[in-house]
GROMACS .gro file of N, CA and C in nm:
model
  459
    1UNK      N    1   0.922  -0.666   0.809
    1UNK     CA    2   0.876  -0.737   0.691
    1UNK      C    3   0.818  -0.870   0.735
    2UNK      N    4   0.707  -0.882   0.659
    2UNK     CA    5   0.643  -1.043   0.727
    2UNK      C    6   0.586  -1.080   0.570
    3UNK      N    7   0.679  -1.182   0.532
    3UNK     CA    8   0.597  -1.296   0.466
    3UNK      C    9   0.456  -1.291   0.453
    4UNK      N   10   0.378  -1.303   0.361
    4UNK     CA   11   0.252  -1.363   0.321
    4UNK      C   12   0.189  -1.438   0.234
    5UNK      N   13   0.087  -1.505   0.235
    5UNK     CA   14   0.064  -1.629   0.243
    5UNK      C   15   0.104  -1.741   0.220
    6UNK      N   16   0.035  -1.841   0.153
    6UNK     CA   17   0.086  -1.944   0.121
    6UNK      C   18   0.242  -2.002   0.082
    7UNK      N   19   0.258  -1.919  -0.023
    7UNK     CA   20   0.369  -1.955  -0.067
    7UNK      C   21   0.517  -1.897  -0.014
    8UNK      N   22   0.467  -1.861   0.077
    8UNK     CA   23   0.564  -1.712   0.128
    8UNK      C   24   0.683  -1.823   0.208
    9UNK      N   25   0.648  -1.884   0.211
    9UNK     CA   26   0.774  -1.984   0.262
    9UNK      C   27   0.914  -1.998   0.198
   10UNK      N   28   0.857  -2.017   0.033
   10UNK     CA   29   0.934  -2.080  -0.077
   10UNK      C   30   0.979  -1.940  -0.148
   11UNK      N   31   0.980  -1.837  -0.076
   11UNK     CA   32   0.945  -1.724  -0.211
   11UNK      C   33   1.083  -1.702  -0.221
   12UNK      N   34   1.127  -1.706  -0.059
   12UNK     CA   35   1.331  -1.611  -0.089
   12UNK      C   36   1.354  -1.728  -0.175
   13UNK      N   37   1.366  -1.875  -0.188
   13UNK     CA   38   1.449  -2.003  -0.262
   13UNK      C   39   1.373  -1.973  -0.407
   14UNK      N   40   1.289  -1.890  -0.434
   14UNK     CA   41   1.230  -1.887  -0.586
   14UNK      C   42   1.303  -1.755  -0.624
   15UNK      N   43   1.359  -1.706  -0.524
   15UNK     CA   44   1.427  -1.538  -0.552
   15UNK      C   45   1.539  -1.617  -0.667
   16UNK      N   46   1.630  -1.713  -0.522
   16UNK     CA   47   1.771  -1.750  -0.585
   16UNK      C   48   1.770  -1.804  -0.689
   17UNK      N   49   1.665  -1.885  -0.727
   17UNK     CA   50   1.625  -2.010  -0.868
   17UNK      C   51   1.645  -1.873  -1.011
   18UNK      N   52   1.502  -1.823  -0.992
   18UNK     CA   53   1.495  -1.702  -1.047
   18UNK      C   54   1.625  -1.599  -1.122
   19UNK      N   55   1.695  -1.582  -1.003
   19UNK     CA   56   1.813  -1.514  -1.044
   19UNK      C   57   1.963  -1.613  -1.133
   20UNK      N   58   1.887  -1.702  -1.109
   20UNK     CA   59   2.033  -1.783  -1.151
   20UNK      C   60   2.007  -1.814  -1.277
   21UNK      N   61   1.861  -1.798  -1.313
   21UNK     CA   62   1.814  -1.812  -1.462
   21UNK      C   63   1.800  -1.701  -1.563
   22UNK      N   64   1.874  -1.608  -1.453
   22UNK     CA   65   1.947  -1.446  -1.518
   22UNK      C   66   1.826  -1.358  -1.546
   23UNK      N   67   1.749  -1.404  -1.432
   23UNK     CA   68   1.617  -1.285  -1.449
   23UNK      C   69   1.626  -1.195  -1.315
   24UNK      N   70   1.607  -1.067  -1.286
   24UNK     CA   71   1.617  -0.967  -1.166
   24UNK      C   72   1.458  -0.984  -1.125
   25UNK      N   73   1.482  -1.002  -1.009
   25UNK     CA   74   1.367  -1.058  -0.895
   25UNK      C   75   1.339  -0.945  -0.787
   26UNK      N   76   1.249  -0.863  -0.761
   26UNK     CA   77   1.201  -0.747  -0.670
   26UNK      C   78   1.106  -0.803  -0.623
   27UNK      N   79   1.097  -0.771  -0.521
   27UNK     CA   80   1.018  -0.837  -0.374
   27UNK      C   81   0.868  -0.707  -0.362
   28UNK      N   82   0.780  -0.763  -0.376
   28UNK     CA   83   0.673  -0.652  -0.366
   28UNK      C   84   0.620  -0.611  -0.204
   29UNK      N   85   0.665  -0.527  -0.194
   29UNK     CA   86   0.609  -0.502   0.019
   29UNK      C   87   0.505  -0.407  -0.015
   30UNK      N   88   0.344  -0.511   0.003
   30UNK     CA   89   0.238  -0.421   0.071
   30UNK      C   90   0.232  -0.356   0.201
   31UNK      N   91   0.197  -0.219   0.241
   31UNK     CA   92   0.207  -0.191   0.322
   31UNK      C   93   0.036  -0.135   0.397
   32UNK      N   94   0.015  -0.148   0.502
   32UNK     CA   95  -0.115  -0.135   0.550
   32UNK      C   96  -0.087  -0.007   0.569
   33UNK      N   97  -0.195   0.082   0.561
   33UNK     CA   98  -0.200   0.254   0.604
   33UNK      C   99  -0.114   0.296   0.711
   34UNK      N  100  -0.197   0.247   0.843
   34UNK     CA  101  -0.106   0.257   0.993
   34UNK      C  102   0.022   0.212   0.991
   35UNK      N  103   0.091   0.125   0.909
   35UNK     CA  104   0.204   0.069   0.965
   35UNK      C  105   0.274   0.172   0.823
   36UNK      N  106   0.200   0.217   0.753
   36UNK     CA  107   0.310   0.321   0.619
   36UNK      C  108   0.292   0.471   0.721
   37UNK      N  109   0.203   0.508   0.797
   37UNK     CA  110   0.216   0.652   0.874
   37UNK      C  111   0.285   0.628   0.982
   38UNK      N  112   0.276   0.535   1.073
   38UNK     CA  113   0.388   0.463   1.183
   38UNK      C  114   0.530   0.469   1.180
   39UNK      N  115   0.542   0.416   1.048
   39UNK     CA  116   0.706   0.372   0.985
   39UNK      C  117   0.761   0.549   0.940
   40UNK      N  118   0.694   0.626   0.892
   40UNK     CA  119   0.750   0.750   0.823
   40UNK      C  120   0.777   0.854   0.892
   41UNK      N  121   0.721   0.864   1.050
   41UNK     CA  122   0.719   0.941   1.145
   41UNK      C  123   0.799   0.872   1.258
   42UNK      N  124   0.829   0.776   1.283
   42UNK     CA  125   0.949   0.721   1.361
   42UNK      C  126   1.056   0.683   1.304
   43UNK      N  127   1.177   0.691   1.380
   43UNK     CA  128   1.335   0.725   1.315
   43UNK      C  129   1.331   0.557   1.282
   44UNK      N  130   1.299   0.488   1.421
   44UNK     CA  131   1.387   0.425   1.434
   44UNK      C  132   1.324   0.286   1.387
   45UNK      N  133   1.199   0.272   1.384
   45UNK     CA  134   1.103   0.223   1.327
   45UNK      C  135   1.115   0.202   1.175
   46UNK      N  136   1.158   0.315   1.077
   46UNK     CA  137   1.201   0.331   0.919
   46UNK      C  138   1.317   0.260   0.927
   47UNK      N  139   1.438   0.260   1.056
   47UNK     CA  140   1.581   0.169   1.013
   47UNK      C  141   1.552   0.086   1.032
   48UNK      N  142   1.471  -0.001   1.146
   48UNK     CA  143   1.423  -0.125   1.119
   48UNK      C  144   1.301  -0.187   1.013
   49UNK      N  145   1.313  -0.114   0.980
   49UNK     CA  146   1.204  -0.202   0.883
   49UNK      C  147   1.327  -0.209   0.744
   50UNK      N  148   1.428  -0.084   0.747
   50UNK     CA  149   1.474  -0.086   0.639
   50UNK      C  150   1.629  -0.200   0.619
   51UNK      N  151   1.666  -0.237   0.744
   51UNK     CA  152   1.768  -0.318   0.779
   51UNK      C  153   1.681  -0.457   0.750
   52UNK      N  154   1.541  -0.466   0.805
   52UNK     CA  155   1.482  -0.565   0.800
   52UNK      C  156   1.506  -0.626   0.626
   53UNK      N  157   1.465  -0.512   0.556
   53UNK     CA  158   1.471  -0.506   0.377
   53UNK      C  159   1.615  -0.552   0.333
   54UNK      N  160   1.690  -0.543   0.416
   54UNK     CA  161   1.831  -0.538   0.404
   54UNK      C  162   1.894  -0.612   0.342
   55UNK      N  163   1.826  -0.697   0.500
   55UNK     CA  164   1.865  -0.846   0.563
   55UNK      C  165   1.814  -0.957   0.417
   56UNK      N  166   1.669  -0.912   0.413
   56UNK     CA  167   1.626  -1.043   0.313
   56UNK      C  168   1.623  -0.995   0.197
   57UNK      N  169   1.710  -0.879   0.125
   57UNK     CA  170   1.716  -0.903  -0.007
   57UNK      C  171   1.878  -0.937  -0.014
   58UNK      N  172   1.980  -0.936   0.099
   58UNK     CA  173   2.091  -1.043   0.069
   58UNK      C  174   2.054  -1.176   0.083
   59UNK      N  175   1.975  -1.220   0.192
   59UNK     CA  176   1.917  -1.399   0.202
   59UNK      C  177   1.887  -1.411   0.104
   60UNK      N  178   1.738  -1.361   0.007
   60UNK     CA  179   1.715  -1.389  -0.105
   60UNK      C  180   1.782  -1.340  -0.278
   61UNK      N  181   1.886  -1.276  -0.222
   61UNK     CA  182   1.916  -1.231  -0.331
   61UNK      C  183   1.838  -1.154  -0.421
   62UNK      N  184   1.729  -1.088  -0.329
   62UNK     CA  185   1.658  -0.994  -0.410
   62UNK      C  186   1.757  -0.850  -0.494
   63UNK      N  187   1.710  -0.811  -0.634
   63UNK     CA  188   1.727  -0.685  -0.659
   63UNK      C  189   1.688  -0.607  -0.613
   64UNK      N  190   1.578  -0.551  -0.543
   64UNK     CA  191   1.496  -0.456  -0.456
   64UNK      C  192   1.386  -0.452  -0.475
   65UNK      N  193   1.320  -0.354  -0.427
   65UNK     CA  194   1.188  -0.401  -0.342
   65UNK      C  195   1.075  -0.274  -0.404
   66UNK      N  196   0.979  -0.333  -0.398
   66UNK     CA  197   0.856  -0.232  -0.471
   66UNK      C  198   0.751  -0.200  -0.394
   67UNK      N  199   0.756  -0.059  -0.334
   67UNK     CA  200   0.606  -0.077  -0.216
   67UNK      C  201   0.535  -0.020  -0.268
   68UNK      N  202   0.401  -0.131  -0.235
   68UNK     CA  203   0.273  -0.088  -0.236
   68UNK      C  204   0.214  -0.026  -0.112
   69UNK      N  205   0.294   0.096  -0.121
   69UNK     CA  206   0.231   0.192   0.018
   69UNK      C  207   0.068   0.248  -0.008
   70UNK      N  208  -0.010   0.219   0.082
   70UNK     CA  209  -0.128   0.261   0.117
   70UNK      C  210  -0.156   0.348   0.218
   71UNK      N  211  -0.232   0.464   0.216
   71UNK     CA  212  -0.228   0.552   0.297
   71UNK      C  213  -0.395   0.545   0.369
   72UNK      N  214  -0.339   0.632   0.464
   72UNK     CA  215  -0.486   0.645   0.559
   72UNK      C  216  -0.606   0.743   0.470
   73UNK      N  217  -0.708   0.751   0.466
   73UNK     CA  218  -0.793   0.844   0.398
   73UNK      C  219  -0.795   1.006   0.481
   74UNK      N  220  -0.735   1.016   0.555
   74UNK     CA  221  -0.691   1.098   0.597
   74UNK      C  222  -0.565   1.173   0.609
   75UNK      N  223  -0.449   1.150   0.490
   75UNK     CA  224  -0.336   1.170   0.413
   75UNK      C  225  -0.326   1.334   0.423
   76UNK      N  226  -0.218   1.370   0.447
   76UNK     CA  227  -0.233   1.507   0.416
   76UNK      C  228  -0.048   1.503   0.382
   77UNK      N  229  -0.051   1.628   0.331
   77UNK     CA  230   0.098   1.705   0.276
   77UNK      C  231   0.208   1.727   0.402
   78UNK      N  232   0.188   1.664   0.519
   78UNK     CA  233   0.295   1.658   0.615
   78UNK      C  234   0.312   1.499   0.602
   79UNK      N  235   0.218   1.435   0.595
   79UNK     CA  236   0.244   1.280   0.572
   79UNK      C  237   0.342   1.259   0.389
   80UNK      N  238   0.291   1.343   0.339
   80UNK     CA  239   0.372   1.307   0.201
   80UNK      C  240   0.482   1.355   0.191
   81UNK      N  241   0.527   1.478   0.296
   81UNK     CA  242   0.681   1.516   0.278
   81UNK      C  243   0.810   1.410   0.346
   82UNK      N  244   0.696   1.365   0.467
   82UNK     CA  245   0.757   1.245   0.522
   82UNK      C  246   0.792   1.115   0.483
   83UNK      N  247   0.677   1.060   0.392
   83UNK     CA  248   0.702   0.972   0.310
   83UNK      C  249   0.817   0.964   0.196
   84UNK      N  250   0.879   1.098   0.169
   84UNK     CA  251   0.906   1.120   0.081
   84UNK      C  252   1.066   1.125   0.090
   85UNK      N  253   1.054   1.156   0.223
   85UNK     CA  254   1.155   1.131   0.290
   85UNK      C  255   1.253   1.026   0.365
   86UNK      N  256   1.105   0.890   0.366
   86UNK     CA  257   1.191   0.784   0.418
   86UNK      C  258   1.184   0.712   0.279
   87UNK      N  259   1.105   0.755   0.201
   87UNK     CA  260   1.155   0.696   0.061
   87UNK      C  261   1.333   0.701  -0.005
   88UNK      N  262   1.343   0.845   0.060
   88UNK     CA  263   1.515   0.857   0.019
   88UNK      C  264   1.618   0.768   0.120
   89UNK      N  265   1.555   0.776   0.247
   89UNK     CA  266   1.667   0.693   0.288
   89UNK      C  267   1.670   0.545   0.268
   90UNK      N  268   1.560   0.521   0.238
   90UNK     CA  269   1.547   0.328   0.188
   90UNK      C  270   1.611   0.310   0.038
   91UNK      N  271   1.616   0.422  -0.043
   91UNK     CA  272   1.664   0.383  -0.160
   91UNK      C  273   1.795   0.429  -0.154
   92UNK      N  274   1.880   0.534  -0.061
   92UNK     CA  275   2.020   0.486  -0.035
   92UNK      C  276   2.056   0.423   0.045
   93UNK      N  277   2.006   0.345   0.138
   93UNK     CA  278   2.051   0.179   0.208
   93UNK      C  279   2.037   0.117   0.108
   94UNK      N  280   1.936   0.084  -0.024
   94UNK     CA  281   1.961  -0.006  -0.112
   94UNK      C  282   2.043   0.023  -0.204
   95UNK      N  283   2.057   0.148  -0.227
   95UNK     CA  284   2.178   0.189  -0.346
   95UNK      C  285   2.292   0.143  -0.322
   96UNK      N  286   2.337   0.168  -0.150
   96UNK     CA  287   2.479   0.167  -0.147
   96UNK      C  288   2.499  -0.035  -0.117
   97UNK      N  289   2.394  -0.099  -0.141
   97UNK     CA  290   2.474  -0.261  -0.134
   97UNK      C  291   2.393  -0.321  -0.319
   98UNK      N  292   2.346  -0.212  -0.438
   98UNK     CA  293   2.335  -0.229  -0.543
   98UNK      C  294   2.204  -0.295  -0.545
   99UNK      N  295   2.107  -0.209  -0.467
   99UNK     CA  296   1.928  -0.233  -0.501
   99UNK      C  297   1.891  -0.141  -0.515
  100UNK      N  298   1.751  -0.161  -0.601
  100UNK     CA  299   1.653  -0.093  -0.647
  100UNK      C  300   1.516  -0.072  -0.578
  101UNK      N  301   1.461   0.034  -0.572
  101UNK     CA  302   1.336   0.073  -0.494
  101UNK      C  303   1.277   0.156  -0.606
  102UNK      N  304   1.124   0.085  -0.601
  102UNK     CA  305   1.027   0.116  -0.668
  102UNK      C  306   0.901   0.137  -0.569
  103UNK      N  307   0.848   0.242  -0.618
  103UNK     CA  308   0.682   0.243  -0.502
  103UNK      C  309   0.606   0.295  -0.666
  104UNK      N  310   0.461   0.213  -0.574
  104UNK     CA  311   0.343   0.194  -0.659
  104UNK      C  312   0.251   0.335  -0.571
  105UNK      N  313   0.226   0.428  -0.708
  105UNK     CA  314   0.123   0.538  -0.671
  105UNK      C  315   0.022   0.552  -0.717
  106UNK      N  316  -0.101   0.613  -0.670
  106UNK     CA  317  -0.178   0.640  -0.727
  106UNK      C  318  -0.188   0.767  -0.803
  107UNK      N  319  -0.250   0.752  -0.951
  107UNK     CA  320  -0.275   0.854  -1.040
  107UNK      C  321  -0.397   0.911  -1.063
  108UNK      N  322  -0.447   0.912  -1.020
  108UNK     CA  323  -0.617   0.959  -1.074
  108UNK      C  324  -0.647   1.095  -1.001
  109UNK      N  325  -0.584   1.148  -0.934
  109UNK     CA  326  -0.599   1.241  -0.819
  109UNK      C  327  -0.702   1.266  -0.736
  110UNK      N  328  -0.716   1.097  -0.677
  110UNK     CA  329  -0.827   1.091  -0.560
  110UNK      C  330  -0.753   1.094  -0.420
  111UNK      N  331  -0.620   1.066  -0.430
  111UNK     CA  332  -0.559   1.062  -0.292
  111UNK      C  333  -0.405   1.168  -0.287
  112UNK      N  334  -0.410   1.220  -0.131
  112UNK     CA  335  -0.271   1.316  -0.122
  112UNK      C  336  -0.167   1.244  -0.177
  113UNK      N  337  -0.115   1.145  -0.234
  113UNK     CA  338   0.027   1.085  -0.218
  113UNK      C  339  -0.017   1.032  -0.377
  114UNK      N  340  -0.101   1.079  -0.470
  114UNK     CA  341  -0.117   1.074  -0.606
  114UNK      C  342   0.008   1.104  -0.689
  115UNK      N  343   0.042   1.104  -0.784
  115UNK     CA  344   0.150   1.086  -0.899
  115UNK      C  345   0.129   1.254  -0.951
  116UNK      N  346  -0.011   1.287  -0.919
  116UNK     CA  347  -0.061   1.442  -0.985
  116UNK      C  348  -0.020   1.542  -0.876
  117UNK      N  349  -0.033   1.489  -0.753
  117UNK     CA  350   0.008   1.591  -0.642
  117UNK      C  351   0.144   1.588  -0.627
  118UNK      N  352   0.209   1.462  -0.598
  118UNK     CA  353   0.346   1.472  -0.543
  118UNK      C  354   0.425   1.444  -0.653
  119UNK      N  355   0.375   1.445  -0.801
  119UNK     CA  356   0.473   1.406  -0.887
  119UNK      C  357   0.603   1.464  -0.828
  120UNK      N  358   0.657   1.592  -0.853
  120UNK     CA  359   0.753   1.663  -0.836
  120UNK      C  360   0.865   1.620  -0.685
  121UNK      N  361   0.787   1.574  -0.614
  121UNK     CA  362   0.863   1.553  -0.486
  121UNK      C  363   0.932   1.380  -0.551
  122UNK      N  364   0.808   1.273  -0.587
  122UNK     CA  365   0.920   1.173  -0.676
  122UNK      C  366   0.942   1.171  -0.751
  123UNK      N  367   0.985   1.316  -0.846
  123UNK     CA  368   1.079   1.327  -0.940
  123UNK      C  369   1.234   1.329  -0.897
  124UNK      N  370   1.205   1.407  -0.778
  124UNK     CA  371   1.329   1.472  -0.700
  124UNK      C  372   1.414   1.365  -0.679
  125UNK      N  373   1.302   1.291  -0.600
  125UNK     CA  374   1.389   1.157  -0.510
  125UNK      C  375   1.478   1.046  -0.549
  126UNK      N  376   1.501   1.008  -0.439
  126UNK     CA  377   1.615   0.905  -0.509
  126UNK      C  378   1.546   0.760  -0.543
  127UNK      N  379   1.441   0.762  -0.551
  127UNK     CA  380   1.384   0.605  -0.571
  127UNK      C  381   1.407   0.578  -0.731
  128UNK      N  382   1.418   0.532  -0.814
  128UNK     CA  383   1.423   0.426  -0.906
  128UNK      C  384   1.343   0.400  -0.996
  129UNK      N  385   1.193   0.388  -0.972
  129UNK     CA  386   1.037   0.419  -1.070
  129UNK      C  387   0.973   0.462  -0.990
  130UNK      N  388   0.893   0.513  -1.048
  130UNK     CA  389   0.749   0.524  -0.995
  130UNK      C  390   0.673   0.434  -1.106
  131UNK      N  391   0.587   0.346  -0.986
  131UNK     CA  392   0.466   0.265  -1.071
  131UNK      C  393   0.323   0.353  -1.019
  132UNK      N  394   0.245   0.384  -1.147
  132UNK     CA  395   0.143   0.413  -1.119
  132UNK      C  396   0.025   0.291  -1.110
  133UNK      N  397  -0.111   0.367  -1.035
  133UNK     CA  398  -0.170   0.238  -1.016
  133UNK      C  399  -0.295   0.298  -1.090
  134UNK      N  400  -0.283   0.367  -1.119
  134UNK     CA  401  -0.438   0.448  -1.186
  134UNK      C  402  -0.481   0.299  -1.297
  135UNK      N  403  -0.412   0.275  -1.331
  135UNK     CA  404  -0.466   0.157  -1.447
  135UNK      C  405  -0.560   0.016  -1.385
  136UNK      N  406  -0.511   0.001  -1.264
  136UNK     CA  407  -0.561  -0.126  -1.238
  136UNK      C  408  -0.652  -0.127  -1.122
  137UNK      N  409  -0.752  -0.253  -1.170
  137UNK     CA  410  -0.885  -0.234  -1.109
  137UNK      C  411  -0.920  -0.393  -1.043
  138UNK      N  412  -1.052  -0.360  -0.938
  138UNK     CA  413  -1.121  -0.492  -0.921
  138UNK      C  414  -1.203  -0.568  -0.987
  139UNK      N  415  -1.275  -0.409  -1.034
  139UNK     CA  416  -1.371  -0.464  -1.141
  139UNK      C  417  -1.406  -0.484  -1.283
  140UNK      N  418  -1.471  -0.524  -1.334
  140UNK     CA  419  -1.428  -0.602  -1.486
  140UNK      C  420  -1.471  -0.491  -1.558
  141UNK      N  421  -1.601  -0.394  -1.478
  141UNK     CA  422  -1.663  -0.316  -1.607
  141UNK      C  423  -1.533  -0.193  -1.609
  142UNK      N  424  -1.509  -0.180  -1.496
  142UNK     CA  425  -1.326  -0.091  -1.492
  142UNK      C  426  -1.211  -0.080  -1.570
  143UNK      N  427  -1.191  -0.217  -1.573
  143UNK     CA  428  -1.121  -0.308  -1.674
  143UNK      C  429  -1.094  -0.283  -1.828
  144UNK      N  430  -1.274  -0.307  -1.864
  144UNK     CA  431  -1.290  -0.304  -1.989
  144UNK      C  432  -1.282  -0.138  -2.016
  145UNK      N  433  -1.248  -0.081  -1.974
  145UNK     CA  434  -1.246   0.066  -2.006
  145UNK      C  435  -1.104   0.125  -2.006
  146UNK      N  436  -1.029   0.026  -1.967
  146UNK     CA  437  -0.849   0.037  -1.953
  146UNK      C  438  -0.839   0.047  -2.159
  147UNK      N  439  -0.717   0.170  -2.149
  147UNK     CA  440  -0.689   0.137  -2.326
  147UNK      C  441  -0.596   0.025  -2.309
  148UNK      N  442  -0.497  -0.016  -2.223
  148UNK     CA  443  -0.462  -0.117  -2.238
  148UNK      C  444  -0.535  -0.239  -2.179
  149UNK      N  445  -0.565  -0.404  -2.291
  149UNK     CA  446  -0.623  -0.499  -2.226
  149UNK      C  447  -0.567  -0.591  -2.278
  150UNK      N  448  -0.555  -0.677  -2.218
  150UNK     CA  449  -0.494  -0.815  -2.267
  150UNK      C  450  -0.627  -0.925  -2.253
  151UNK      N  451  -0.677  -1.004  -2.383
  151UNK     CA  452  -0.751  -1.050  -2.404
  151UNK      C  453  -0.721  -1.205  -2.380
  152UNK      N  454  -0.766  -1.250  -2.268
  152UNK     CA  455  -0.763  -1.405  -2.246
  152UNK      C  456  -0.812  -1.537  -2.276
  153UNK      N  457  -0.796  -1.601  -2.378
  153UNK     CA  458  -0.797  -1.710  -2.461
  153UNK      C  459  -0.808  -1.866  -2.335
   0.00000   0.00000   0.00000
């Protein structure tokens, strides 16, 4: 796990602030393609990254953690059984010290690790939500075509 940007200094001391003002605080981990196919196919590589998760949601007192896993464009159905798989063991290392794991998917069924392809495999699993990402965009004319919009004043 590595911190990013700016504020990434202050973020675990905004975890503890946060929580003490009786709000539950989840840590969002983007993940780059190579380092989400890297991590899912090595043993030992998934316990460290997941001890890593461990470590700083007791420092910060995080509730758990939400990945924004990104895949290679070259994704296939041995990469998603795998994924699917270190998805279960990260959400019972967080279960058993009382965290939550959420991953952000895509819905539109442009990619293998879509909400339309693998629904069923994270139905199964032990993760916590599924966030879909089909809704959200870069662009504005994208945007305006969302049924949900929040109009800014």
């Amino acid at each position: 796990l590595v911190p990013q940007g700016a504020h990434s200094s202050t973020s675990l001391e905004s975890a503890t602030k946060l929580r003490a003002m009786g709000l539950r605080v989840t840590a969002l981990v983007a993940c780059n393609p190579g380092g989400v196919r890297a991590t899912i196919y090595d043993e030992q590589l998934a316990k460290s990254f997941i001890n890593q998760a461990l470590a700083a949601a007791a420092e910060g007192e995080l509730d758990g953690f939400n990945l924004d896993a990104e895949f290679m464009n070259d994704a296939n159905h041995t990469d998603g059984a795998h994924f699917v798989a270190f998805l279960d063991s990260f959400a019972d290392a967080l279960h058993a010290v009382n965290r939550t794991l959420s991953v952000d998917v895509h819905g539109d069924g442009s990619k293998p690790f879509d909400f339309g392809v693998w629904g069923p495999q994270y139905a199964q699993s032990r993760i916590d939500k599924v966030i879909t990402m089909a809704t959200y965009t870069g662009a504005k004319r994208n945007f305006d075509k969302c049924p949900l919009r929040i109009t800014l004043m």
